[in-house]
Every structure is written in structure tokens, then in C-alpha cells.
Amino acid sequence: MAGLLDGIPAPDPYPRTSRYHGIGQEVHTTADGQEVPYTPRRILPPPERLAQIDEHVAAEGDRADNLANRYLGDAEQWWRIADANPVMDPADLTRTPGRVLRITLPDQTG
């Protein structure tokens, strides 16, 4: 019976809304044989591959989480705006008033 179930993928440890969804997990084996699971590095999609649906001009007091809630309906999706305007620190998105931010759909090319 186990053979029939081998083709079913394990559930993803991260929800579909997580930036880590679909990356999977890997295992590092230490010198003493201990296995340590970890999430591998996430490779950012090229911003030009993301379909733009809107734009926002950064204003004094803007925050990435508030913008994500406004445009994407979920404050925890700030990382999608960071991906579209390649920055590592979400504060960089709104640090400079007047910066034009791309609001995009998620990467669909996997």
C-alpha cells in the first residue's frame, strides 16, 4: 500500500501566501550524522517578469505592510511589493517620498 502513496507530494510546510511556499525543505547532515532540516535560499523572480497591476507614489509615513493591505488585501504580503521593486529591506520601499512603486501580481512562472 505504501507504494501507492509514494507519488503524493508531502504537504508544503508554508501556506500558499508565504514567500517560502513551494520552495520545499532540504536536510543538512552534520559531521556526527545528525540531520538538520532547513529551508533553502529563496531566489527572487526578475521584477520584469511580474505583471504590474498598479503603482504607488511613496509618501511620508507610508509603510510596506500598509501598502500591501491597501493594494493586495493582506498586510503580510509586503514581500510581494519588495520583490517587484527589488529591495531587501522593506523600509527601503518607502524611505524616499516620491519613489514610484510597482504593485504586481505574483510570479506565475514558477
N, CA, C and O of each residue as an XYZ file, in Angstrom:
440
protein
N       0.817     -1.192      0.000
C       0.000      0.000      0.000
C       0.864      1.261      0.000
O       0.486      2.269     -0.596
N       2.008      1.212      0.656
C       2.874      2.396      0.709
C       3.304      2.821     -0.685
O       3.487      4.015     -0.922
N       3.469      1.904     -1.602
C       3.870      2.241     -2.957
C       2.877      3.151     -3.646
O       3.275      4.015     -4.427
N       1.605      2.980     -3.378
C       0.578      3.828     -3.974
C       0.667      5.268     -3.483
O       0.329      6.202     -4.210
N       1.114      5.436     -2.274
C       1.186      6.773     -1.694
C       2.493      7.500     -1.985
O       2.608      8.700     -1.735
N       3.470      6.783     -2.510
C       4.777      7.395     -2.767
C       4.700      8.556     -3.751
O       5.517      9.473     -3.668
N       3.749      8.549     -4.676
C       3.642      9.598     -5.691
C       2.970     10.865     -5.193
O       2.957     11.873     -5.898
N       2.416     10.831     -3.995
C       1.741     12.007     -3.455
C       2.779     12.884     -2.764
O       3.467     12.435     -1.847
N       2.893     14.148     -3.210
C       3.892     15.021     -2.582
C       3.535     15.322     -1.134
O       2.363     15.357     -0.758
N       4.559     15.535     -0.339
C       4.364     15.915      1.064
C       3.722     17.299      1.111
O       3.939     18.108      0.209
N       2.951     17.577      2.127
C       2.362     18.915      2.225
C       3.457     19.962      2.381
O       4.498     19.714      2.989
N       3.200     21.123      1.822
C       4.162     22.212      1.923
C       4.165     22.732      3.357
O       3.094     22.923      3.932
N       5.331     22.968      3.951
C       5.361     23.461      5.331
C       4.922     24.921      5.460
O       4.722     25.412      6.571
N       4.771     25.614      4.332
C       4.393     27.024      4.372
C       3.067     27.233      3.652
O       2.801     26.567      2.651
N       2.226     28.149      4.142
C       0.948     28.415      3.465
C       1.165     29.033      2.092
O       2.239     29.563      1.807
N       0.151     28.966      1.246
C       0.252     29.482     -0.128
C       0.598     30.968     -0.173
O       1.146     31.437     -1.170
N       0.296     31.702      0.861
C       0.581     33.139      0.889
C       1.997     33.459      1.359
O       2.400     34.622      1.354
N       2.749     32.452      1.759
C       4.107     32.667      2.249
C       5.090     32.814      1.093
O       4.938     32.175      0.052
N       6.087     33.650      1.283
C       7.121     33.786      0.254
C       7.952     32.517      0.132
O       8.700     32.364     -0.833
N       7.837     31.609      1.088
C       8.595     30.362      1.051
C       7.783     29.186      0.534
O       8.305     28.076      0.422
N       6.500     29.414      0.213
C       5.663     28.326     -0.302
C       6.265     27.781     -1.604
O       6.664     28.542     -2.485
N       6.319     26.486     -1.701
C       6.803     25.842     -2.919
C       8.309     25.656     -2.988
O       8.803     25.010     -3.913
N       9.042     26.200     -2.043
C      10.496     26.045     -2.058
C      10.889     24.665     -1.540
O      11.878     24.080     -1.983
N      10.100     24.154     -0.597
C      10.415     22.851     -0.010
C      11.430     22.983      1.101
O      11.792     24.085      1.513
N      11.875     21.858      1.567
C      12.893     21.829      2.607
C      13.982     20.861      2.187
O      13.746     19.927      1.421
N      15.164     21.099      2.697
C      16.300     20.220      2.464
C      16.847     19.790      3.817
O      16.455     20.323      4.855
N      17.736     18.842      3.794
C      18.312     18.334      5.039
C      19.831     18.419      4.955
O      20.443     17.967      3.987
N      20.420     19.002      5.980
C      21.874     19.052      6.099
C      22.280     17.988      7.109
O      21.725     17.923      8.206
N      23.236     17.165      6.744
C      23.734     16.150      7.661
C      25.058     16.629      8.237
O      26.010     16.880      7.498
N      25.112     16.755      9.555
C      26.314     17.231     10.226
C      27.371     16.120     10.237
O      27.085     14.972      9.899
N      28.576     16.478     10.625
C      29.680     15.521     10.660
C      29.384     14.320     11.560
O      29.871     13.217     11.314
N      28.575     14.544     12.611
C      28.256     13.425     13.510
C      26.987     12.662     13.080
O      26.491     11.805     13.811
N      26.477     12.986     11.890
C      25.342     12.242     11.348
C      23.975     12.808     11.687
O      22.962     12.257     11.258
N      23.923     13.888     12.441
C      22.636     14.483     12.783
C      22.047     15.165     11.549
O      22.748     15.887     10.839
N      20.770     14.936     11.298
C      20.089     15.566     10.170
C      19.354     16.809     10.642
O      18.559     16.759     11.580
N      19.631     17.932      9.975
C      19.043     19.213     10.345
C      18.254     19.745      9.143
O      18.848     20.132      8.137
N      16.912     19.764      9.244
C      16.126     20.301      8.123
C      16.265     21.825      8.047
O      16.415     22.500      9.065
N      16.214     22.350      6.821
C      16.276     23.794      6.633
C      15.545     24.172      5.353
O      15.342     23.343      4.467
N      15.159     25.426      5.276
C      14.538     25.958      4.069
C      15.642     26.585      3.230
O      16.352     27.471      3.705
N      15.795     26.134      1.989
C      16.860     26.709      1.156
C      16.584     28.162      0.799
O      15.475     28.670      0.970
N      17.608     28.802      0.308
C      17.535     30.210     -0.079
C      16.446     30.415     -1.132
O      16.296     29.611     -2.052
N      15.707     31.479     -0.985
C      14.660     31.832     -1.941
C      15.264     32.722     -3.017
O      15.846     33.763     -2.712
N      15.128     32.320     -4.262
C      15.631     33.107     -5.382
C      14.513     34.049     -5.825
O      13.406     33.604     -6.129
N      14.800     35.331     -5.860
C      13.792     36.312     -6.240
C      13.508     36.252     -7.737
O      14.423     36.067     -8.539
N      12.240     36.410     -8.112
C      11.918     36.436     -9.543
C      12.401     37.749    -10.156
O      12.417     38.773     -9.473
N      12.795     37.738    -11.427
C      13.152     39.005    -12.065
C      11.928     39.931    -12.061
O      10.854     39.515    -12.497
N      12.059     41.171    -11.582
C      10.905     42.070    -11.477
C      10.162     42.257    -12.796
O       8.940     42.411    -12.797
N      10.874     42.245    -13.907
C      10.218     42.453    -15.199
C       9.278     41.302    -15.575
O       8.449     41.443    -16.474
N       9.409     40.182    -14.894
C       8.546     39.021    -15.152
C       7.208     39.135    -14.410
O       6.295     38.346    -14.655
N       7.094     40.100    -13.519
C       5.886     40.281    -12.722
C       4.939     41.265    -13.405
O       5.347     42.367    -13.772
N       3.683     40.870    -13.575
C       2.695     41.715    -14.250
C       2.238     42.841    -13.329
O       1.698     42.596    -12.251
N       2.463     44.081    -13.771
C       2.099     45.239    -12.962
C       0.597     45.465    -13.031
O       0.006     45.445    -14.111
N      -0.028     45.684    -11.852
C      -1.457     45.958    -11.792
C      -1.750     47.375    -11.292
O      -2.866     47.874    -11.444
N      -0.756     48.012    -10.702
C      -0.949     49.365    -10.176
C       0.420     49.939     -9.844
O       1.438     49.261     -9.978
N       0.433     51.177     -9.418
C       1.653     51.772     -8.898
C       1.274     52.715     -7.769
O       0.136     53.173     -7.665
N       2.249     52.988     -6.935
C       2.025     53.851     -5.778
C       3.211     54.796     -5.658
O       4.361     54.375     -5.778
N       2.933     56.059     -5.424
C       3.984     57.034     -5.183
C       4.152     57.136     -3.670
O       3.233     57.542     -2.960
N       5.331     56.765     -3.189
C       5.597     56.750     -1.751
C       5.447     58.143     -1.158
O       5.917     59.136     -1.713
N       4.775     58.181     -0.012
C       4.570     59.438      0.710
C       5.113     59.289      2.124
O       5.293     58.178      2.623
N       5.365     60.406      2.748
C       5.834     60.409      4.134
C       4.870     59.589      4.991
O       3.657     59.788      4.925
N       5.402     58.674      5.787
C       4.585     57.864      6.678
C       4.109     56.547      6.091
O       3.548     55.723      6.812
N       4.321     56.329      4.787
C       3.939     55.045      4.189
C       4.748     53.913      4.795
O       5.902     54.099      5.180
N       4.136     52.737      4.879
C       4.827     51.524      5.329
C       4.456     50.397      4.378
O       3.344     50.351      3.853
N       5.395     49.495      4.165
C       5.190     48.389      3.231
C       3.989     47.528      3.618
O       3.228     47.106      2.747
N       3.809     47.262      4.911
C       2.680     46.418      5.314
C       1.341     47.097      5.046
O       0.382     46.442      4.638
N       1.274     48.409      5.275
C       0.031     49.128      4.994
C      -0.265     49.170      3.499
O      -1.420     49.062      3.086
N       0.782     49.329      2.687
C       0.583     49.324      1.239
C       0.111     47.951      0.759
O      -0.757     47.858     -0.108
N       0.678     46.899      1.319
C       0.252     45.548      0.943
C      -1.211     45.328      1.311
O      -1.958     44.720      0.545
N      -1.618     45.808      2.456
C      -3.019     45.677      2.852
C      -3.922     46.458      1.894
O      -4.980     45.976      1.491
N      -3.494     47.654      1.541
C      -4.297     48.508      0.649
C      -4.432     47.919     -0.752
O      -5.537     47.857     -1.292
N      -3.328     47.491     -1.339
C      -3.342     47.043     -2.730
C      -3.572     45.542     -2.901
O      -4.130     45.111     -3.910
N      -3.146     44.750     -1.928
C      -3.220     43.297     -2.065
C      -4.188     42.648     -1.082
O      -4.455     41.449     -1.163
N      -4.714     43.450     -0.150
C      -5.696     42.935      0.787
C      -5.130     42.132      1.938
O      -5.879     41.475      2.661
N      -3.805     42.173      2.122
C      -3.169     41.396      3.190
C      -1.841     42.042      3.554
O      -0.915     42.057      2.743
N      -1.743     42.570      4.759
C      -0.527     43.263      5.193
C       0.706     42.365      5.167
O       1.824     42.853      4.999
N       0.513     41.057      5.331
C       1.652     40.139      5.340
C       2.238     39.892      3.949
O       3.250     39.204      3.815
N       1.616     40.440      2.930
C       2.117     40.273      1.563
C       3.065     41.394      1.138
O       3.316     41.565     -0.055
N       3.595     42.161      2.097
C       4.533     43.245      1.789
C       5.698     42.755      0.941
O       6.250     43.505      0.137
N       6.068     41.494      1.125
C       7.222     40.944      0.402
C       6.976     40.912     -1.101
O       7.932     40.945     -1.875
N       5.728     40.850     -1.531
C       5.425     40.885     -2.974
C       5.783     42.252     -3.560
O       6.284     42.343     -4.681
N       5.520     43.316     -2.791
C       5.886     44.656     -3.249
C       7.405     44.801     -3.250
O       7.968     45.425     -4.149
N       8.064     44.232     -2.257
C       9.530     44.262     -2.217
C      10.123     43.511     -3.407
O      11.106     43.966     -3.993
N       9.539     42.361     -3.773
C      10.016     41.612     -4.942
C       9.893     42.439     -6.221
O      10.795     42.428     -7.059
N       8.773     43.157     -6.370
C       8.505     43.918     -7.589
C       9.382     45.151     -7.721
O       9.549     45.678     -8.821
N       9.941     45.615     -6.615
C      10.767     46.825     -6.597
C      12.082     46.482     -5.917
O      12.405     47.052     -4.875
N      12.830     45.577     -6.478
C      13.813     44.776     -5.746
C      14.578     45.490     -4.646
O      15.530     46.236     -4.878
N      14.106     45.220     -3.429
C      14.781     45.693     -2.231
C      14.830     44.544     -1.237
O      13.954     43.679     -1.237
N      15.830     44.534     -0.411
C      15.949     43.511      0.628
C      15.287     43.971      1.921
O      14.713     43.163      2.652
N      15.366     45.267      2.201
C      14.798     45.835      3.422
C      13.487     46.524      3.057
O      13.500     47.477      2.277
N      12.347     46.067      3.602
C      11.070     46.679      3.233
C      10.998     48.177      3.537
O      10.228     48.893      2.896
N      11.773     48.657      4.489
C      11.784     50.091      4.787
C      12.311     50.893      3.607
O      11.961     52.062      3.446
N      13.156     50.274      2.773
C      13.687     50.967      1.599
C      12.594     51.323      0.592
O      12.758     52.251     -0.200
N      11.489     50.596      0.619
C      10.398     50.879     -0.308
C       9.835     52.276     -0.104
O       9.511     52.968     -1.069
N       9.722     52.683      1.129
C       9.042     53.946      1.445
C       9.957     54.994      2.064
O       9.491     56.051      2.490
N      11.241     54.712      2.117
C      12.203     55.639      2.748
C      12.251     56.985      2.021
O      12.414     58.026      2.658
N      12.112     56.970      0.699
C      12.226     58.188     -0.095
C      10.858     58.594     -0.644
O      10.354     57.965     -1.574
N      10.252     59.645     -0.072
C       8.971     60.112     -0.627
C       9.126     60.447     -2.111
O      10.126     61.028     -2.532
N       8.122     60.072     -2.883
C       8.156     60.309     -4.319
C       8.589     59.098     -5.123
O       8.405     59.067     -6.340
N       9.163     58.097     -4.462
C       9.555     56.883     -5.175
C       8.308     56.197     -5.731
O       7.323     56.021     -5.013
N       8.347     55.816     -6.990
C       7.223     55.126     -7.623
C       7.413     53.627     -7.430
O       8.418     53.055     -7.851
N       6.437     53.009     -6.792
C       6.496     51.578     -6.506
C       5.573     50.811     -7.446
O       4.428     51.205     -7.673
N       6.078     49.735     -7.977
C       5.268     48.838     -8.800
C       4.476     47.915     -7.881
O       5.024     47.369     -6.923
N       3.200     47.743     -8.167
C       2.356     46.766     -7.491
C       2.058     45.709     -8.540
O       1.504     46.013     -9.596
N       2.425     44.466     -8.248
C       2.346     43.422     -9.276
C       1.584     42.185     -8.808
O       1.328     41.988     -7.620
N       1.240     41.373     -9.782
C       0.709     40.043     -9.493
C       1.868     39.154     -9.079
O       3.019     39.463     -9.388
N       1.592     38.059     -8.387
C       2.662     37.114     -8.033
C       3.264     36.479     -9.294
O       2.623     36.416    -10.343
N       4.480     36.023     -9.166
C       5.157     35.313    -10.252
C       4.394     34.021    -10.542
O       4.154     33.223     -9.635
N       4.018     33.817    -11.790
C       3.249     32.632    -12.172
C       4.071     31.625    -12.967
O       3.551     30.596    -13.398
N       5.362     31.922    -13.164
C       6.165     31.045    -13.999
C       6.879     29.969    -13.204
O       7.449     29.039    -13.776
N       6.849     30.097    -11.873
C       7.459     29.074    -11.021
C       8.906     29.027    -11.203
O       9.582     28.222    -10.563
